[in-house]
mmCIF file of C-alpha atoms in Angstrom:
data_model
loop_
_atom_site.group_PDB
_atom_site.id
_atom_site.type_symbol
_atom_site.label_atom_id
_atom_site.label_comp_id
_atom_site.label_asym_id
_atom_site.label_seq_id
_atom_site.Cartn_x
_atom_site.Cartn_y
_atom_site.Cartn_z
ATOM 1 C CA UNK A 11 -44.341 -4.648 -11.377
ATOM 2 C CA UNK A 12 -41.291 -4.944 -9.125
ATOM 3 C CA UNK A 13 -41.561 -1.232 -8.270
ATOM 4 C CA UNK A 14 -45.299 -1.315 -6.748
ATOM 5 C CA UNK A 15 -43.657 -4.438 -4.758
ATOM 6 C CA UNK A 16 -40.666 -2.167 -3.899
ATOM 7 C CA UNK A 17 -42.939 0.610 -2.971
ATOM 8 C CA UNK A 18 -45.329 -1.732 -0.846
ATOM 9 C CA UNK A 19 -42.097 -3.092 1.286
ATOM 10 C CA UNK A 20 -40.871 0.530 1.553
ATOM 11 C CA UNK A 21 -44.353 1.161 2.947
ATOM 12 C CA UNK A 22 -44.098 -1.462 5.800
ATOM 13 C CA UNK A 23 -40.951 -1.561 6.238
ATOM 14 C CA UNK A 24 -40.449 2.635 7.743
ATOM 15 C CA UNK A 25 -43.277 2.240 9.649
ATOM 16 C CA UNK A 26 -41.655 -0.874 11.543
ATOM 17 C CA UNK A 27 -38.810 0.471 11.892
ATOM 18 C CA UNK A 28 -40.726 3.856 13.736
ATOM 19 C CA UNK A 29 -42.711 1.080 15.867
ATOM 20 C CA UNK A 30 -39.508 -0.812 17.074
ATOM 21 C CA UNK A 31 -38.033 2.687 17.940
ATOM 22 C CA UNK A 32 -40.569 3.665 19.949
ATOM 23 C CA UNK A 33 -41.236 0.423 21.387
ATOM 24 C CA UNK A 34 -37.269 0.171 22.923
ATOM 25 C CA UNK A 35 -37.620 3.410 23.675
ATOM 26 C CA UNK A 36 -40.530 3.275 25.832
ATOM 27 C CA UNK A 37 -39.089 -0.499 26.954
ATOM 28 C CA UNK A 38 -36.053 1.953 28.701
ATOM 29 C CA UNK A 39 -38.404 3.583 30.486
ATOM 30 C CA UNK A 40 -40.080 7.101 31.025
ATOM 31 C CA UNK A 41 -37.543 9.701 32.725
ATOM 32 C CA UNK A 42 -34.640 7.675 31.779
ATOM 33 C CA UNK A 43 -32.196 10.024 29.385
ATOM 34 C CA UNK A 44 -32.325 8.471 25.571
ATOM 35 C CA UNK A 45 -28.679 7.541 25.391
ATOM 36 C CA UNK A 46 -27.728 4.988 22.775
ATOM 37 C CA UNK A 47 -29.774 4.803 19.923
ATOM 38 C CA UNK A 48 -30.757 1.287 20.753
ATOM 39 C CA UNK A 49 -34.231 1.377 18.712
ATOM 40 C CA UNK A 50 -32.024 2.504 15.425
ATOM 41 C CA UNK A 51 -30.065 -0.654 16.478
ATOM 42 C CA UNK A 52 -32.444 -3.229 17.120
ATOM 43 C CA UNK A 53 -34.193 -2.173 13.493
ATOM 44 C CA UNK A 54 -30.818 -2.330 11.455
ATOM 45 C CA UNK A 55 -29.466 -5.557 13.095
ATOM 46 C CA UNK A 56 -33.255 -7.070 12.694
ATOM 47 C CA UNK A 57 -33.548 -6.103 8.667
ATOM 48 C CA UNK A 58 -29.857 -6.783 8.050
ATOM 49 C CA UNK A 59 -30.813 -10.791 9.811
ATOM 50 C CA UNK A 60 -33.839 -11.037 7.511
ATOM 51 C CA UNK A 61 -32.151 -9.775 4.852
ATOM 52 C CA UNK A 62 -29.586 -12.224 5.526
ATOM 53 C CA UNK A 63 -32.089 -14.847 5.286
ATOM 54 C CA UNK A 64 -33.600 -14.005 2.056
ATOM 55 C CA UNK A 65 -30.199 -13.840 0.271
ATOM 56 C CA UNK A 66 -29.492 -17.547 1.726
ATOM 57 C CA UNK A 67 -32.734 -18.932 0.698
ATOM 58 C CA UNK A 68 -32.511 -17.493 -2.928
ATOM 59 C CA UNK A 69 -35.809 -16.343 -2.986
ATOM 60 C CA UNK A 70 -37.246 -15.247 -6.685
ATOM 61 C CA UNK A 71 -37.085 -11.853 -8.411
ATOM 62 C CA UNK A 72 -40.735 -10.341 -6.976
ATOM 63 C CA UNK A 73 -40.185 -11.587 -3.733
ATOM 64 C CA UNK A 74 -36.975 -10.179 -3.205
ATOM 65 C CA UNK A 75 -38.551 -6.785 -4.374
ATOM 66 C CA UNK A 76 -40.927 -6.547 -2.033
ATOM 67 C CA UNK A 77 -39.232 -7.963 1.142
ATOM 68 C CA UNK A 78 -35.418 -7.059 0.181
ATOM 69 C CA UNK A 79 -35.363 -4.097 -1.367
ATOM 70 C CA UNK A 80 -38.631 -2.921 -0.162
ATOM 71 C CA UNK A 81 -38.929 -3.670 3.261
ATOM 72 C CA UNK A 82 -35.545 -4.529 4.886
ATOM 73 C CA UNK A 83 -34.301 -1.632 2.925
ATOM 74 C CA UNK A 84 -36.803 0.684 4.510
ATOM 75 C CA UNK A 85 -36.635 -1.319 7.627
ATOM 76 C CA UNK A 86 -33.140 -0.112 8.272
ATOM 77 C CA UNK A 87 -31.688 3.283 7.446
ATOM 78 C CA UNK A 88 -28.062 4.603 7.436
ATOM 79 C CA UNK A 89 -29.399 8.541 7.690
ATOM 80 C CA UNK A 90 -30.370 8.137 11.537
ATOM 81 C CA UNK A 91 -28.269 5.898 12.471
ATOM 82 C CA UNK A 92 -25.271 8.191 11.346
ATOM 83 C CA UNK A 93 -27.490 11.725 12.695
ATOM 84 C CA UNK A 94 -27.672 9.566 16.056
ATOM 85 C CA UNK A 95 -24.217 8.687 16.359
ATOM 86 C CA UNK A 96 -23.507 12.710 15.767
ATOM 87 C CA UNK A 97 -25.555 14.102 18.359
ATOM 88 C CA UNK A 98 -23.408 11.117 20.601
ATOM 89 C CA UNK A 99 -19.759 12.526 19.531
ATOM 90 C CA UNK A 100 -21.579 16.709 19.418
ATOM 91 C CA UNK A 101 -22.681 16.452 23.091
ATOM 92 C CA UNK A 102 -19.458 14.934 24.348
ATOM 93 C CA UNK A 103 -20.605 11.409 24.121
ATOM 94 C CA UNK A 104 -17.303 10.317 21.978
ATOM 95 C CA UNK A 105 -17.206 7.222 23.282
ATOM 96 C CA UNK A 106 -20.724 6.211 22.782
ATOM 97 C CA UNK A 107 -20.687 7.628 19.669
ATOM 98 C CA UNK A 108 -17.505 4.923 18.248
ATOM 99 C CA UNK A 109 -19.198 2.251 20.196
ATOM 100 C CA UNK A 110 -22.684 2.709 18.298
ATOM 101 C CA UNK A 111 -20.666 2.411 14.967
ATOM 102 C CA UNK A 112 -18.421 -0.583 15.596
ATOM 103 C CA UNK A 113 -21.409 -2.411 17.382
ATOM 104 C CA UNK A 114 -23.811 -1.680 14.669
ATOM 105 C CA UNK A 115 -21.684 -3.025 11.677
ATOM 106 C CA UNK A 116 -20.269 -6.239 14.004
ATOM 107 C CA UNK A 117 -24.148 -6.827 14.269
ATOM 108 C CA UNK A 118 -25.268 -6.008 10.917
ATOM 109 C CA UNK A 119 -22.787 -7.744 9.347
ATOM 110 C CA UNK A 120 -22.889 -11.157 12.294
ATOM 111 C CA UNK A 121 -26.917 -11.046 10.957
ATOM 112 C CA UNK A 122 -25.967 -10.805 7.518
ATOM 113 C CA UNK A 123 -23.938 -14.072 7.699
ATOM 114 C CA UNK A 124 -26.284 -15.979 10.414
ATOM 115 C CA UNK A 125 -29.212 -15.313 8.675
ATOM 116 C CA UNK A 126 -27.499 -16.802 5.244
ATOM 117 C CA UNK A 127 -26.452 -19.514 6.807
ATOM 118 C CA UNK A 128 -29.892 -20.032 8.740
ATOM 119 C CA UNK A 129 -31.106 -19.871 5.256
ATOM 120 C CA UNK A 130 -28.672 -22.586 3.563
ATOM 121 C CA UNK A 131 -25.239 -21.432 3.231
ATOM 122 C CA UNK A 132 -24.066 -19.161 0.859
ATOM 123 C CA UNK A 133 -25.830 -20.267 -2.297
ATOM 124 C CA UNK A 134 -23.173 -23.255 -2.116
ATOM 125 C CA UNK B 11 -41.009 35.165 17.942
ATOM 126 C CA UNK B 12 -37.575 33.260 16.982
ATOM 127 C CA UNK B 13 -35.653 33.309 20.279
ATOM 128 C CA UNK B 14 -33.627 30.200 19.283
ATOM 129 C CA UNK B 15 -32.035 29.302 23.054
ATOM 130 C CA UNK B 16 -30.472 26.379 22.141
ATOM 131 C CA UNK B 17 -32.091 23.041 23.480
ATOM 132 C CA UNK B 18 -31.214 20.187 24.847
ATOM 133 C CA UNK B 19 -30.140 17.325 22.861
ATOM 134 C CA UNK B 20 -32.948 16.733 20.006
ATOM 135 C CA UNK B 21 -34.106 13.523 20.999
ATOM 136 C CA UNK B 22 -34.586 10.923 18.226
ATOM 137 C CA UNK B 23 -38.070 11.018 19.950
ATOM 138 C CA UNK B 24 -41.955 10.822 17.778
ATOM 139 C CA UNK B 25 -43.101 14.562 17.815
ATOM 140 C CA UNK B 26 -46.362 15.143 18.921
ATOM 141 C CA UNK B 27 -49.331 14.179 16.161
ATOM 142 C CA UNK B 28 -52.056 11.907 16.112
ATOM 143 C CA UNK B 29 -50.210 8.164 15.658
ATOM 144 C CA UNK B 30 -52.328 7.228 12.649
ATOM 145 C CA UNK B 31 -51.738 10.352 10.845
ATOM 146 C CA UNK B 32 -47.494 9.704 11.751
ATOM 147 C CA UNK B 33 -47.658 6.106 10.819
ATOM 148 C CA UNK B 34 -49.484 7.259 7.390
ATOM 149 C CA UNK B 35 -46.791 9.878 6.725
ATOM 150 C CA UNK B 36 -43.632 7.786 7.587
ATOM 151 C CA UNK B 37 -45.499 4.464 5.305
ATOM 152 C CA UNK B 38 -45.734 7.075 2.544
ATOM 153 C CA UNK B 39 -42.296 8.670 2.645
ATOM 154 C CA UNK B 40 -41.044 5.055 3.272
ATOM 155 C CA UNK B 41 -42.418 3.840 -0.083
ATOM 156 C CA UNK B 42 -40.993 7.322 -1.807
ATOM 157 C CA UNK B 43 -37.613 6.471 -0.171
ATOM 158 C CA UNK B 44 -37.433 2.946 -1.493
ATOM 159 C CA UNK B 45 -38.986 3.888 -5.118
ATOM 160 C CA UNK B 46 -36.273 6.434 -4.895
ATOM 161 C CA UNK B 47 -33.250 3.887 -3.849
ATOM 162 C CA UNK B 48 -34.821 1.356 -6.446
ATOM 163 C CA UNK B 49 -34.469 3.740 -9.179
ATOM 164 C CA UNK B 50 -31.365 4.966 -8.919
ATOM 165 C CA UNK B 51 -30.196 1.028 -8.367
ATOM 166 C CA UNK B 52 -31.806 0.171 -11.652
ATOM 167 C CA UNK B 53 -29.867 3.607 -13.420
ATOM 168 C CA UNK B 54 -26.600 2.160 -12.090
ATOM 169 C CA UNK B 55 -26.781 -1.242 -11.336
ATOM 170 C CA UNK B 56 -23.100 -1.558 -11.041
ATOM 171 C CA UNK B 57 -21.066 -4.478 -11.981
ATOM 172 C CA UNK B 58 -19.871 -6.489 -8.670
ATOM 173 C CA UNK B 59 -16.953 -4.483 -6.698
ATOM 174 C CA UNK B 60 -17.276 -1.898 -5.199
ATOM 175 C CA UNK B 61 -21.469 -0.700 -4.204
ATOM 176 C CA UNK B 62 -21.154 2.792 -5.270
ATOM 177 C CA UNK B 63 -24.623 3.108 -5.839
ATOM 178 C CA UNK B 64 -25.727 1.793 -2.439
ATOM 179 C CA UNK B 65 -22.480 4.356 -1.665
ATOM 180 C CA UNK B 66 -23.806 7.165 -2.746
ATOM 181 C CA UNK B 67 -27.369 6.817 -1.791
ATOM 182 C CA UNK B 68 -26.322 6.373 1.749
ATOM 183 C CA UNK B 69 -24.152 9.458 1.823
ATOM 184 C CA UNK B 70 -26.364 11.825 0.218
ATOM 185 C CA UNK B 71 -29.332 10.446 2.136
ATOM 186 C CA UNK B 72 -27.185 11.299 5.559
ATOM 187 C CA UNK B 73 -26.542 14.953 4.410
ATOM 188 C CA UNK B 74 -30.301 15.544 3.727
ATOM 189 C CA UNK B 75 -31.037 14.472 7.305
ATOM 190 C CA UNK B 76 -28.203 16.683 8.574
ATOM 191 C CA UNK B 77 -29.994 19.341 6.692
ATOM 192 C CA UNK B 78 -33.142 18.591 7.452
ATOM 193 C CA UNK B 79 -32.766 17.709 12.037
ATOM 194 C CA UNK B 80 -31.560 21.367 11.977
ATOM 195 C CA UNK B 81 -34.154 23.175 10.117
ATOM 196 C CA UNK B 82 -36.672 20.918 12.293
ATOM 197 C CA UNK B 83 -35.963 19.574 15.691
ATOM 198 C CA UNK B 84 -32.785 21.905 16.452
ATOM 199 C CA UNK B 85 -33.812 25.198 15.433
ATOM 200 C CA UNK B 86 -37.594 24.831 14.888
ATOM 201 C CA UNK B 87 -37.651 26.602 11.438
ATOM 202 C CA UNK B 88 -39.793 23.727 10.430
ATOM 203 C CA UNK B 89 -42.339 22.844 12.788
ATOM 204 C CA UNK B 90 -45.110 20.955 10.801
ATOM 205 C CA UNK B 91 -45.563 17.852 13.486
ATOM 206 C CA UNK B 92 -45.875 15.656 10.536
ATOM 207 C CA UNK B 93 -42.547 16.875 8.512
ATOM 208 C CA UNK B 94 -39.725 14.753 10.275
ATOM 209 C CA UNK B 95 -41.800 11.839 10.248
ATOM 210 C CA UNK B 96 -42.602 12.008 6.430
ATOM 211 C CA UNK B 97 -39.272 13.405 5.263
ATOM 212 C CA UNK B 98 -36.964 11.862 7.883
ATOM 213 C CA UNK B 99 -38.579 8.718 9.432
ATOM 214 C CA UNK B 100 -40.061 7.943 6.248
ATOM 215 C CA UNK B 101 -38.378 9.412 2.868
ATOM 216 C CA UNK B 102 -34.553 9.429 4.184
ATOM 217 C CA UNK B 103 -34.966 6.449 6.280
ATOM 218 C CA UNK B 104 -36.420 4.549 3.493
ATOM 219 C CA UNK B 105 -33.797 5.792 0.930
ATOM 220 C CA UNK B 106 -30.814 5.018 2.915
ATOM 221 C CA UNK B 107 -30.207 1.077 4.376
ATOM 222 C CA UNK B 108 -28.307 -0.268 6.897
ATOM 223 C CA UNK B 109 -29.293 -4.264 5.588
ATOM 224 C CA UNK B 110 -27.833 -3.510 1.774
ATOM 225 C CA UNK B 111 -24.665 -2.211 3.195
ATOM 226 C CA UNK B 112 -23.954 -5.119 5.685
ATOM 227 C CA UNK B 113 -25.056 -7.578 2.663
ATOM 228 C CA UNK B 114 -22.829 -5.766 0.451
ATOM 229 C CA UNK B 115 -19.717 -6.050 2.776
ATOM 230 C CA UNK B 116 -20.541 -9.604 3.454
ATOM 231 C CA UNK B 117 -20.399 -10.209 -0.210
ATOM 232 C CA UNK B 118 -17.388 -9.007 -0.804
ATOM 233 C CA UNK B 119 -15.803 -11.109 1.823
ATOM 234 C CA UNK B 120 -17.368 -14.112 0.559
ATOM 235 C CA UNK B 121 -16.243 -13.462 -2.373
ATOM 236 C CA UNK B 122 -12.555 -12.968 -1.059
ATOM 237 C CA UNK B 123 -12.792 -9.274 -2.171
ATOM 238 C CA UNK B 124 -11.454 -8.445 1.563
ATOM 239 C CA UNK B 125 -9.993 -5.481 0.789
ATOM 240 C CA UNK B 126 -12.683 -4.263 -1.220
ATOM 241 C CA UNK B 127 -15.321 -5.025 1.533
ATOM 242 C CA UNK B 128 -12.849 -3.243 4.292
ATOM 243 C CA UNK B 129 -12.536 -0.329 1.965
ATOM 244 C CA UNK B 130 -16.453 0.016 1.488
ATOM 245 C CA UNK B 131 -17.476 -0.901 4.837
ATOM 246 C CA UNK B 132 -14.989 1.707 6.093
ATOM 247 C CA UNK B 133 -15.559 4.211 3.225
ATOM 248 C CA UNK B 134 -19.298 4.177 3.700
ATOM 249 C CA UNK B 135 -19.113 5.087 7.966
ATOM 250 C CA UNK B 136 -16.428 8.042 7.372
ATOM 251 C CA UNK B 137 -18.303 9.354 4.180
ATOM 252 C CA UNK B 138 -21.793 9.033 6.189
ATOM 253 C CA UNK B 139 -20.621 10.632 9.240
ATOM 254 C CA UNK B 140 -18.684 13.640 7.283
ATOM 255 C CA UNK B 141 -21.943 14.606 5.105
ATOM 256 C CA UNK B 142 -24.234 14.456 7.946
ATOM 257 C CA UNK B 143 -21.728 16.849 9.889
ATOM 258 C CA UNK B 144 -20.965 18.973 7.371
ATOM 259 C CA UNK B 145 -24.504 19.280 6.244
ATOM 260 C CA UNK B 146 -25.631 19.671 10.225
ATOM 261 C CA UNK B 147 -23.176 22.286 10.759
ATOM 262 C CA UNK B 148 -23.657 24.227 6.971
ATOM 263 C CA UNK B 149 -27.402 24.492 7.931
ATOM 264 C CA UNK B 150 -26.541 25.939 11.566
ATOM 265 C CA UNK B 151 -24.198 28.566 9.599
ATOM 266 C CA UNK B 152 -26.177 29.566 7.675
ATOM 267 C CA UNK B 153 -28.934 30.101 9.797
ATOM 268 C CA UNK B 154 -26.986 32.156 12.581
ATOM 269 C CA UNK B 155 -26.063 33.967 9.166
ATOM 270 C CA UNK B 156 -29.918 34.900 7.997
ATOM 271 C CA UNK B 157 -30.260 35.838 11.307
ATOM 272 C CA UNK B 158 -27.873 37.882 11.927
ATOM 273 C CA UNK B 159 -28.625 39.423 8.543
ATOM 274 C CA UNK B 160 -32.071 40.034 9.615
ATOM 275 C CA UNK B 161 -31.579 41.654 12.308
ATOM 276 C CA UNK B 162 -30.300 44.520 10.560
ATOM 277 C CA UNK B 163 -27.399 47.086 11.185
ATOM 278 C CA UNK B 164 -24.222 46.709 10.457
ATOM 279 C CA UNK B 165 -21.425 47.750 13.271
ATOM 280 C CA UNK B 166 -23.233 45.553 15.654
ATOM 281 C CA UNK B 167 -22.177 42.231 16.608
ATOM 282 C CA UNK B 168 -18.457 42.296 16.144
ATOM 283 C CA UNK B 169 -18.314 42.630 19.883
ATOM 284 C CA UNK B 170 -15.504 39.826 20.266
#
């Protein structure tokens, strides 16, 4: 049962994440050069805060299938945010490249712990 | 027909397919991804410490798209419009997570496992970053390789 759940998140979740990409993309504008990977951003800080939220509220097992596992997992992805930040540091974009990694897990991790304590606290 | 000039930087851009059709094949891969991540999370749940699971999938998930941005937007040896967003957006996007790893760092420092959380969160970027490199620039090898190899005689091409 949990897997159809998992698969169903999974299947919301990617898209989303393709949607808010494209959406801050188009946000910077047409003709402006896609720099930082802000979509890739937005999309992991956003899934990290929900998931952040779920783990706080101690939601039950199928729940945290689907919207956990399922669809923050899919929400978020490590393979394009780490194939973004090489292009950055392969095209002489060093700096960027460092500042897209730090920034990334300082947000990820800040959602993590907001949304948990959003949420309830730490299951204290 | 394979006059590979290199381009521009590949832009993390949509390639060119009707949106329903790319929203269908990224929802699909998606699910595959996060079956995929599920599984092997249920094979080896792991027992608190470190997330070597969540670890691995990561890592090997960043080495397929290494593989896989070459062979499509780089080089164009791939150029089915709907192949990066079912395989990348979709399969390898789903399969790797950005949320799990945060949450799994921010355990471990709840749990005063600082050390342990430093090591993964740390261990996780430099292990990412390495496989999608080495992948990226294996594929490119291998391909200047083929097509060198293809196009025929020896004694030519050890000009410098």
């Amino acid at each position: 049962m949990n897997w159809l759940l998992v698969a169903i998140g999974g299947a919301v979740g990617a898209p989303l994440r393709y949607l808010t990409d494209r959406a801050v993309q188009a946000h910077q504008g047409p003709g402006v050069p896609y720099v930082f990977p802000w979509g890739t951003f937005t999309a992991n800080t956003a899934g990290s805060l929900l998931l952040g939220l779920l783990t706080g509220a101690a939601v039950s097992s199928p729940a945290h299938a689907l919207l956990a596992t399922g669809l923050c997992g899919a929400l978020t992805t490590y393979s394009t945010f780490s194939y973004e930040t090489l292009r950055l540091a392969e095209t002489g974009r060093a700096f960027l490249a460092a500042a897209n990694v730090l920034a990334s897990l300082l947000a990820g991790l800040g959602a993590v712990f907001l949304g948990a304590e959003l949420a309830g606290g730490f299951g204290g | 027909m394979s006059e590979q000039a290199p381009r521009e930087l590949p832009e993390p851009g949509p390639p060119a397919a009707p949106q329903g059709r790319v929203l269908a094949a990224v929802a699909a891969g998606g699910a595959l991804g996060a079956l995929a991540r599920y599984g092997a999370l249920v094979l080896w749940p792991g027992g608190g410490g470190f997330p070597w699971t969540v670890f691995f999938v990561n890592v090997s998930g960043c080495a397929l798209i290494g593989v896989l941005m070459v062979l499509t937007v780089e080089r164009g040896r791939v150029t089915h419009p709907l192949v990066r967003p079912f395989l990348g957006v979709g399969v390898l996007g789903g399969f790797t997570t950005f949320s799990t790893y945060a949450s799994g760092v921010s355990d471990l420092l709840v749990r005063q496992e600082a050390l342990t959380g430093l090591a993964y969160a740390a261990a996780t970027v430099v292990a990412a970053l390495g496989a999608v490199w080495a992948a990226a620039a294996g594929t490119r090898t291998w391909l200047d390789r083929s097509d060198r190899g293809s196009r025929g005689s020896r004694g030519e091409g050890r000009a410098a």
